[in-house]
Amino acid sequence: MIGVGLIGFGLAGRAFHAPVIRAVPGLRLAAIVQRTGRQAAERYPDVPLLHSVDELLARDDVQLVVVATPNATHYQLARQALEAGKNVLVDKPFTPTIEEAIALVRLAKERGRLLTVYQNRRYDGDFQTIRNLVGTGRLGRVVRFETSYDRYRPKLKPDGVWRERVGPGSGLFFDLAPHLVDHALLLFGLPEAVTADIRIEREQAVVDDAFDVMLHYPRGLRAVLRSTMLAAAIRPRFVLQGTAGAFIKRTFDPQEDNLRHDRTPVSGAWGPEPEENWGILTRVEGGEPRQTRVAPVACDYRDYYANLRDALLGHAEPAVSPEWALDVMQVMMLARESSETHTTVSWRAPLCP
């Protein structure tokens, strides 16, 4: 059994880490750090509740530390854990700056420890379906990929959450873009250039709450990544256009909503969808467009942690390597540069350790 120590029991720790860790054979939730409150103890009475990171890092039964805290704290907490000899999983985004991310990768290599970033949304069933469609060539040569992560929240949250306050790693771009960038890189690799518009749309907002990012690829392929908090009418989740067909998925994979509301199936994949929500594949056959619904691939966020378990045991390579995490961060940094300068920015590889 691999002992896992979880730092943070906000939304990320409570919904997207603790229940997934508990559901993966070979992993044991060994301790939870929650500085204030007792929600973790109430939900997991058999797991020690700690109030300091130092207590967690001193435990011999913790081999993997999961950092699920506000973005501005990722670097320091991950560094502490690596220096204590622990393997580390950092929730996305990796860190607020590429320099901090590079420093962590260097430290992990020096200490001989595994370091990875939580890219769970690549295990959405609809995205895995898209990977299959692109990989098998059923769409022909893909010329456009659109991924939208829209919400309708015209007013700021009344409790003044850290994501909506000015600070390192705050704002919608750092919250959601890591998922969308990860998807694009998995499908098409590194871009030739990046064009971005990261902006504030709500009158009360003080940090970005909308973005449009275009990744430029050879032969006219464009990947468009976008999000807004003012989508009263939600755009399709995914749109792909190719020389032989198209694929449109309108609704979200249900895993996130299920986990937010403590709904996990007792058996089978966590993301089953009714057939009316499946994506629609359109192919032109005999000069006529033919449409079919495509069932989502049976996968879920447990697959991420199962791979991480196998990597720690030496049986697999981590799905999200440190180098991959740096590439995702670099795309985000170039997108910020593009938005600030109102220019298209050519790809520059990060300074790898």
Short mmCIF file of C-alpha atoms in Angstrom, two decimals:
data_model
loop_
_atom_site.label_atom_id
_atom_site.label_comp_id
_atom_site.label_asym_id
_atom_site.label_seq_id
_atom_site.Cartn_x
_atom_site.Cartn_y
_atom_site.Cartn_z
CA MET A 1 0.00 0.00 0.00
CA ILE A 2 1.19 3.50 -0.84
CA GLY A 3 0.39 6.00 1.88
CA VAL A 4 -0.99 9.29 0.55
CA GLY A 5 -1.00 12.53 2.52
CA LEU A 6 -3.48 15.15 1.33
CA ILE A 7 -2.77 18.83 2.00
CA GLY A 8 -5.96 20.88 1.72
CA PHE A 9 -9.62 19.99 2.07
CA GLY A 10 -11.32 22.68 0.06
CA LEU A 11 -13.19 21.83 -3.13
CA ALA A 12 -10.16 20.21 -4.80
CA GLY A 13 -9.19 18.05 -1.84
CA ARG A 14 -12.72 17.16 -0.82
CA ALA A 15 -14.20 16.42 -4.25
CA PHE A 16 -11.39 15.61 -6.69
CA HIS A 17 -8.69 13.93 -4.61
CA ALA A 18 -9.82 12.27 -1.39
CA PRO A 19 -12.66 10.16 -2.87
CA VAL A 20 -10.55 9.16 -5.87
CA ILE A 21 -7.58 8.13 -3.72
CA ARG A 22 -9.89 6.03 -1.55
CA ALA A 23 -11.31 4.28 -4.61
CA VAL A 24 -7.98 3.11 -6.11
CA PRO A 25 -6.60 -0.25 -4.92
CA GLY A 26 -3.06 0.01 -3.61
CA LEU A 27 -3.46 3.56 -2.32
CA ARG A 28 -4.27 4.44 1.29
CA LEU A 29 -5.35 7.88 2.43
CA ALA A 30 -2.91 8.09 5.35
CA ALA A 31 -3.54 11.64 6.62
CA ILE A 32 -5.26 14.91 5.72
CA VAL A 33 -4.03 18.39 6.56
CA GLN A 34 -6.91 20.81 7.19
CA ARG A 35 -5.77 23.92 9.01
CA THR A 36 -9.23 24.96 10.21
CA GLY A 37 -12.50 23.09 10.57
CA ARG A 38 -13.24 19.41 10.93
CA GLN A 39 -14.97 18.54 7.64
CA ALA A 40 -12.22 16.06 6.75
CA ALA A 41 -12.55 14.26 10.11
CA GLU A 42 -16.31 14.10 9.75
CA ARG A 43 -16.10 12.63 6.27
CA TYR A 44 -13.14 10.33 6.90
CA PRO A 45 -13.18 9.49 10.62
CA ASP A 46 -10.64 6.70 10.11
CA VAL A 47 -8.02 9.08 8.63
CA PRO A 48 -5.80 11.17 10.93
CA LEU A 49 -6.64 14.87 10.72
CA LEU A 50 -3.55 17.09 10.97
CA HIS A 51 -3.34 20.85 11.31
CA SER A 52 0.16 21.46 9.97
CA VAL A 53 2.19 20.41 6.95
CA ASP A 54 5.18 19.64 9.17
CA GLU A 55 3.15 16.95 10.96
CA LEU A 56 2.35 15.34 7.64
CA LEU A 57 5.90 15.43 6.32
CA ALA A 58 7.18 13.82 9.50
CA ARG A 59 5.05 10.71 9.00
CA ASP A 60 6.88 7.62 7.76
CA ASP A 61 3.65 6.11 6.40
CA VAL A 62 3.28 8.88 3.79
CA GLN A 63 5.13 8.25 0.52
CA LEU A 64 3.07 10.56 -1.71
CA VAL A 65 2.01 14.11 -0.84
CA VAL A 66 -0.89 15.69 -2.73
CA VAL A 67 -0.95 19.49 -2.78
CA ALA A 68 -4.57 20.59 -3.18
CA THR A 69 -4.35 24.14 -1.83
CA PRO A 70 -4.74 27.64 -3.37
CA ASN A 71 -2.50 28.18 -6.38
CA ALA A 72 -0.19 30.69 -4.71
CA THR A 73 0.90 28.02 -2.19
CA HIS A 74 1.73 25.25 -4.68
CA TYR A 75 5.41 26.05 -5.07
CA GLN A 76 6.31 26.36 -1.40
CA LEU A 77 4.34 23.28 -0.29
CA ALA A 78 5.65 21.11 -3.13
CA ARG A 79 9.18 22.25 -2.34
CA GLN A 80 8.77 21.40 1.35
CA ALA A 81 7.49 17.94 0.48
CA LEU A 82 10.31 17.22 -1.97
CA GLU A 83 12.91 18.40 0.51
CA ALA A 84 11.37 16.01 3.05
CA GLY A 85 11.93 13.13 0.65
CA LYS A 86 8.32 12.71 -0.46
CA ASN A 87 6.93 12.11 -3.94
CA VAL A 88 4.62 14.96 -4.93
CA LEU A 89 1.41 15.45 -6.89
CA VAL A 90 0.44 19.10 -7.38
CA ASP A 91 -3.09 20.02 -8.35
CA LYS A 92 -3.28 22.13 -11.49
CA PRO A 93 -2.00 24.70 -12.23
CA PHE A 94 1.53 23.51 -11.52
CA THR A 95 2.70 26.89 -10.11
CA PRO A 96 1.91 30.56 -10.81
CA THR A 97 5.17 31.03 -12.75
CA ILE A 98 7.27 28.95 -15.12
CA GLU A 99 10.38 29.77 -13.07
CA GLU A 100 8.86 28.14 -9.98
CA ALA A 101 7.82 25.10 -12.01
CA ILE A 102 11.33 24.67 -13.40
CA ALA A 103 12.80 24.97 -9.89
CA LEU A 104 10.53 22.18 -8.64
CA VAL A 105 11.43 19.90 -11.55
CA ARG A 106 15.12 20.45 -10.84
CA LEU A 107 14.64 19.71 -7.15
CA ALA A 108 12.67 16.53 -7.85
CA LYS A 109 15.46 15.27 -10.11
CA GLU A 110 18.10 16.11 -7.52
CA ARG A 111 16.19 14.24 -4.81
CA GLY A 112 15.21 11.32 -7.05
CA ARG A 113 11.50 11.80 -6.39
CA LEU A 114 8.44 11.64 -8.59
CA LEU A 115 6.77 14.97 -9.35
CA THR A 116 3.57 15.26 -11.35
CA VAL A 117 0.55 17.54 -11.92
CA TYR A 118 -3.11 16.53 -11.64
CA GLN A 119 -4.54 16.54 -15.17
CA ASN A 120 -7.65 14.53 -14.35
CA ARG A 121 -9.80 16.00 -17.14
CA ARG A 122 -7.89 14.00 -19.74
CA TYR A 123 -9.82 11.05 -18.26
CA ASP A 124 -13.19 12.50 -19.19
CA GLY A 125 -14.95 9.91 -21.32
CA ASP A 126 -15.81 12.40 -24.06
CA PHE A 127 -12.21 13.57 -24.40
CA GLN A 128 -10.95 9.99 -24.60
CA THR A 129 -13.54 9.45 -27.34
CA ILE A 130 -12.06 12.41 -29.22
CA ARG A 131 -8.55 10.98 -28.84
CA ASN A 132 -9.81 7.78 -30.43
CA LEU A 133 -11.49 9.61 -33.31
CA VAL A 134 -8.39 11.68 -34.04
CA GLY A 135 -6.01 8.75 -33.61
CA THR A 136 -7.95 6.43 -35.91
CA GLY A 137 -8.37 9.08 -38.61
CA ARG A 138 -12.16 8.88 -38.75
CA LEU A 139 -12.33 12.65 -39.17
CA GLY A 140 -9.64 12.72 -41.82
CA ARG A 141 -7.13 15.52 -41.37
CA VAL A 142 -8.35 17.65 -38.49
CA VAL A 143 -8.34 21.37 -39.29
CA ARG A 144 -10.08 22.83 -36.23
CA PHE A 145 -10.51 21.83 -32.61
CA GLU A 146 -12.62 23.91 -30.25
CA THR A 147 -12.95 23.28 -26.52
CA SER A 148 -15.16 25.50 -24.38
CA TYR A 149 -15.46 25.46 -20.60
CA ASP A 150 -18.28 27.93 -20.00
CA ARG A 151 -20.18 28.94 -16.88
CA TYR A 152 -22.84 31.48 -16.04
CA ARG A 153 -21.86 33.35 -12.89
CA PRO A 154 -22.66 37.01 -13.54
CA LYS A 155 -21.93 37.97 -9.91
CA LEU A 156 -18.82 37.37 -7.86
CA LYS A 157 -19.05 34.88 -5.03
CA PRO A 158 -20.11 36.67 -1.83
CA ASP A 159 -17.39 35.09 0.31
CA GLY A 160 -14.57 36.64 -1.74
CA VAL A 161 -12.86 33.39 -2.73
CA TRP A 162 -9.15 33.58 -3.51
CA ARG A 163 -9.68 32.81 -7.21
CA GLU A 164 -11.50 36.13 -7.61
CA ARG A 165 -8.97 38.20 -5.68
CA VAL A 166 -5.77 39.70 -7.08
CA GLY A 167 -2.85 37.40 -6.36
CA PRO A 168 -0.46 34.85 -7.87
CA GLY A 169 -2.31 32.19 -9.82
CA SER A 170 -5.76 33.71 -9.37
CA GLY A 171 -8.33 34.23 -12.11
CA LEU A 172 -10.19 31.98 -14.52
CA PHE A 173 -7.25 31.45 -16.87
CA PHE A 174 -5.10 29.70 -14.29
CA ASP A 175 -8.12 27.79 -13.02
CA LEU A 176 -9.34 26.23 -16.28
CA ALA A 177 -6.77 26.75 -19.04
CA PRO A 178 -4.44 23.96 -17.77
CA HIS A 179 -7.14 21.40 -18.61
CA LEU A 180 -7.74 22.79 -22.08
CA VAL A 181 -4.05 23.17 -22.92
CA ASP A 182 -3.41 19.60 -21.78
CA HIS A 183 -6.14 18.38 -24.15
CA ALA A 184 -4.72 20.25 -27.13
CA LEU A 185 -1.17 19.03 -26.54
CA LEU A 186 -2.34 15.43 -26.17
CA LEU A 187 -4.17 15.63 -29.49
CA PHE A 188 -1.75 17.64 -31.61
CA GLY A 189 1.54 18.17 -29.78
CA LEU A 190 3.36 21.45 -29.28
CA PRO A 191 2.09 24.44 -31.28
CA GLU A 192 4.04 26.64 -33.63
CA ALA A 193 2.58 29.82 -32.12
CA VAL A 194 0.03 31.12 -29.62
CA THR A 195 -2.52 33.93 -29.89
CA ALA A 196 -4.54 34.83 -26.80
CA ASP A 197 -7.00 37.30 -25.33
CA ILE A 198 -7.27 37.00 -21.54
CA ARG A 199 -9.66 39.57 -20.15
CA ILE A 200 -12.19 40.77 -17.56
CA GLU A 201 -15.85 40.73 -18.68
CA ARG A 202 -17.84 41.14 -15.43
CA GLU A 203 -18.03 44.71 -14.15
CA GLN A 204 -17.25 43.74 -10.55
CA ALA A 205 -14.32 41.46 -11.36
CA VAL A 206 -10.71 42.40 -10.57
CA VAL A 207 -9.03 39.35 -12.15
CA ASP A 208 -9.54 37.68 -15.52
CA ASP A 209 -12.85 35.87 -15.97
CA ALA A 210 -12.73 35.06 -19.70
CA PHE A 211 -10.20 33.94 -22.28
CA ASP A 212 -9.78 32.87 -25.89
CA VAL A 213 -6.54 31.11 -26.82
CA MET A 214 -5.62 29.90 -30.30
CA LEU A 215 -2.81 27.41 -30.82
CA HIS A 216 -1.36 27.48 -34.35
CA TYR A 217 -0.29 24.19 -35.96
CA PRO A 218 0.99 23.25 -39.43
CA ARG A 219 -1.32 22.84 -42.45
CA GLY A 220 -3.89 25.29 -41.11
CA LEU A 221 -4.84 23.33 -38.00
CA ARG A 222 -6.08 25.56 -35.20
CA ALA A 223 -6.93 24.61 -31.61
CA VAL A 224 -9.23 27.14 -29.95
CA LEU A 225 -9.49 27.09 -26.15
CA ARG A 226 -12.03 29.37 -24.51
CA SER A 227 -13.99 30.08 -21.36
CA THR A 228 -16.24 32.74 -19.89
CA MET A 229 -18.27 33.32 -16.76
CA LEU A 230 -21.03 35.03 -18.76
CA ALA A 231 -22.34 32.15 -20.88
CA ALA A 232 -26.08 32.19 -20.30
CA ALA A 233 -26.22 29.90 -23.32
CA ILE A 234 -23.45 27.33 -23.00
CA ARG A 235 -21.40 26.64 -26.15
CA PRO A 236 -20.70 23.03 -27.20
CA ARG A 237 -18.06 21.41 -25.01
CA PHE A 238 -16.09 20.10 -28.00
CA VAL A 239 -16.14 20.75 -31.75
CA LEU A 240 -13.82 19.04 -34.23
CA GLN A 241 -13.81 19.65 -37.98
CA GLY A 242 -11.87 17.45 -40.36
CA THR A 243 -11.58 16.70 -44.05
CA ALA A 244 -13.71 13.56 -43.66
CA GLY A 245 -16.17 14.57 -40.97
CA ALA A 246 -16.97 16.43 -37.78
CA PHE A 247 -17.68 15.66 -34.14
CA ILE A 248 -19.70 17.79 -31.73
CA LYS A 249 -20.19 17.10 -28.01
CA ARG A 250 -22.53 19.60 -26.40
CA THR A 251 -22.63 18.58 -22.75
CA PHE A 252 -19.99 18.12 -20.05
CA ASP A 253 -18.67 14.80 -18.86
CA PRO A 254 -20.67 14.24 -15.62
CA GLN A 255 -17.77 13.24 -13.36
CA GLU A 256 -17.04 16.72 -12.03
CA ASP A 257 -20.66 17.38 -11.09
CA ASN A 258 -21.01 13.92 -9.55
CA LEU A 259 -17.94 14.37 -7.37
CA ARG A 260 -18.94 17.88 -6.34
CA HIS A 261 -22.20 16.41 -5.02
CA ASP A 262 -20.71 13.23 -3.53
CA ARG A 263 -22.18 10.96 -6.17
CA THR A 264 -19.94 8.05 -7.19
CA PRO A 265 -21.24 4.83 -8.74
CA VAL A 266 -20.68 1.66 -6.73
CA SER A 267 -19.54 -0.14 -9.89
CA GLY A 268 -18.44 0.66 -13.44
CA ALA A 269 -17.02 3.91 -14.78
CA TRP A 270 -17.88 7.13 -12.96
CA GLY A 271 -18.87 9.02 -16.10
CA PRO A 272 -21.75 7.16 -17.79
CA GLU A 273 -24.02 9.45 -19.81
CA PRO A 274 -27.51 8.96 -21.25
CA GLU A 275 -27.42 8.35 -24.98
CA GLU A 276 -29.03 11.70 -25.73
CA ASN A 277 -25.91 13.40 -24.33
CA TRP A 278 -23.41 11.45 -26.43
CA GLY A 279 -21.39 13.31 -29.02
CA ILE A 280 -22.50 13.26 -32.65
CA LEU A 281 -20.14 12.13 -35.40
CA THR A 282 -20.94 13.39 -38.91
CA ARG A 283 -19.25 11.70 -41.87
CA VAL A 284 -19.89 12.26 -45.55
CA GLU A 285 -20.52 8.93 -47.26
CA GLY A 286 -21.59 8.73 -50.88
CA GLY A 287 -21.97 12.47 -50.98
CA GLU A 288 -24.44 12.48 -48.08
CA PRO A 289 -23.77 13.45 -44.45
CA ARG A 290 -24.55 10.63 -42.02
CA GLN A 291 -24.79 11.20 -38.29
CA THR A 292 -24.22 8.70 -35.50
CA ARG A 293 -24.02 9.08 -31.74
CA VAL A 294 -20.73 7.91 -30.26
CA ALA A 295 -20.67 6.39 -26.79
CA PRO A 296 -18.03 7.92 -24.47
CA VAL A 297 -15.04 5.77 -23.60
CA ALA A 298 -15.38 4.08 -20.22
CA CYS A 299 -12.71 5.79 -18.10
CA ASP A 300 -12.62 8.04 -15.06
CA TYR A 301 -10.36 9.96 -12.71
CA ARG A 302 -9.35 6.76 -10.90
CA ASP A 303 -7.28 5.95 -13.99
CA TYR A 304 -5.00 8.91 -13.23
CA TYR A 305 -4.29 7.72 -9.70
CA ALA A 306 -3.95 4.10 -10.83
CA ASN A 307 -1.23 5.17 -13.26
CA LEU A 308 0.46 7.19 -10.51
CA ARG A 309 0.40 4.16 -8.22
CA ASP A 310 1.99 2.03 -10.93
CA ALA A 311 4.63 4.70 -11.60
CA LEU A 312 5.56 4.83 -7.92
CA LEU A 313 5.88 1.03 -7.91
CA GLY A 314 8.12 1.16 -10.99
CA HIS A 315 5.63 -0.54 -13.28
CA ALA A 316 4.76 2.41 -15.56
CA GLU A 317 5.81 5.86 -16.65
CA PRO A 318 3.77 8.69 -15.11
CA ALA A 319 1.02 9.88 -17.44
CA VAL A 320 1.95 13.49 -16.68
CA SER A 321 5.73 13.79 -16.61
CA PRO A 322 7.47 16.88 -15.19
CA GLU A 323 8.55 17.82 -18.72
CA TRP A 324 4.95 17.60 -19.91
CA ALA A 325 3.82 19.78 -17.03
CA LEU A 326 6.44 22.38 -18.00
CA ASP A 327 5.18 22.41 -21.60
CA VAL A 328 1.62 23.08 -20.38
CA MET A 329 2.93 25.91 -18.21
CA GLN A 330 4.94 27.34 -21.08
CA VAL A 331 1.88 27.48 -23.34
CA MET A 332 0.09 29.39 -20.59
CA MET A 333 2.98 31.80 -20.17
CA LEU A 334 3.10 32.45 -23.93
CA ALA A 335 -0.66 32.99 -23.92
CA ARG A 336 -0.28 35.64 -21.23
CA GLU A 337 2.51 37.29 -23.22
CA SER A 338 0.35 37.26 -26.35
CA SER A 339 -2.61 38.80 -24.53
CA GLU A 340 -0.50 41.53 -22.92
CA THR A 341 1.29 42.49 -26.16
CA HIS A 342 -1.66 41.92 -28.53
CA THR A 343 0.56 39.81 -30.77
CA THR A 344 0.95 36.22 -31.91
CA VAL A 345 3.88 34.67 -30.03
CA SER A 346 6.04 31.94 -31.54
CA TRP A 347 6.66 28.79 -29.55
CA ARG A 348 9.68 28.87 -27.25
CA ALA A 349 10.58 25.76 -25.31
CA PRO A 350 10.96 26.22 -21.54
CA LEU A 351 14.44 26.07 -20.12
CA CYS A 352 14.40 22.40 -19.12
CA PRO A 353 16.41 21.33 -16.08
#
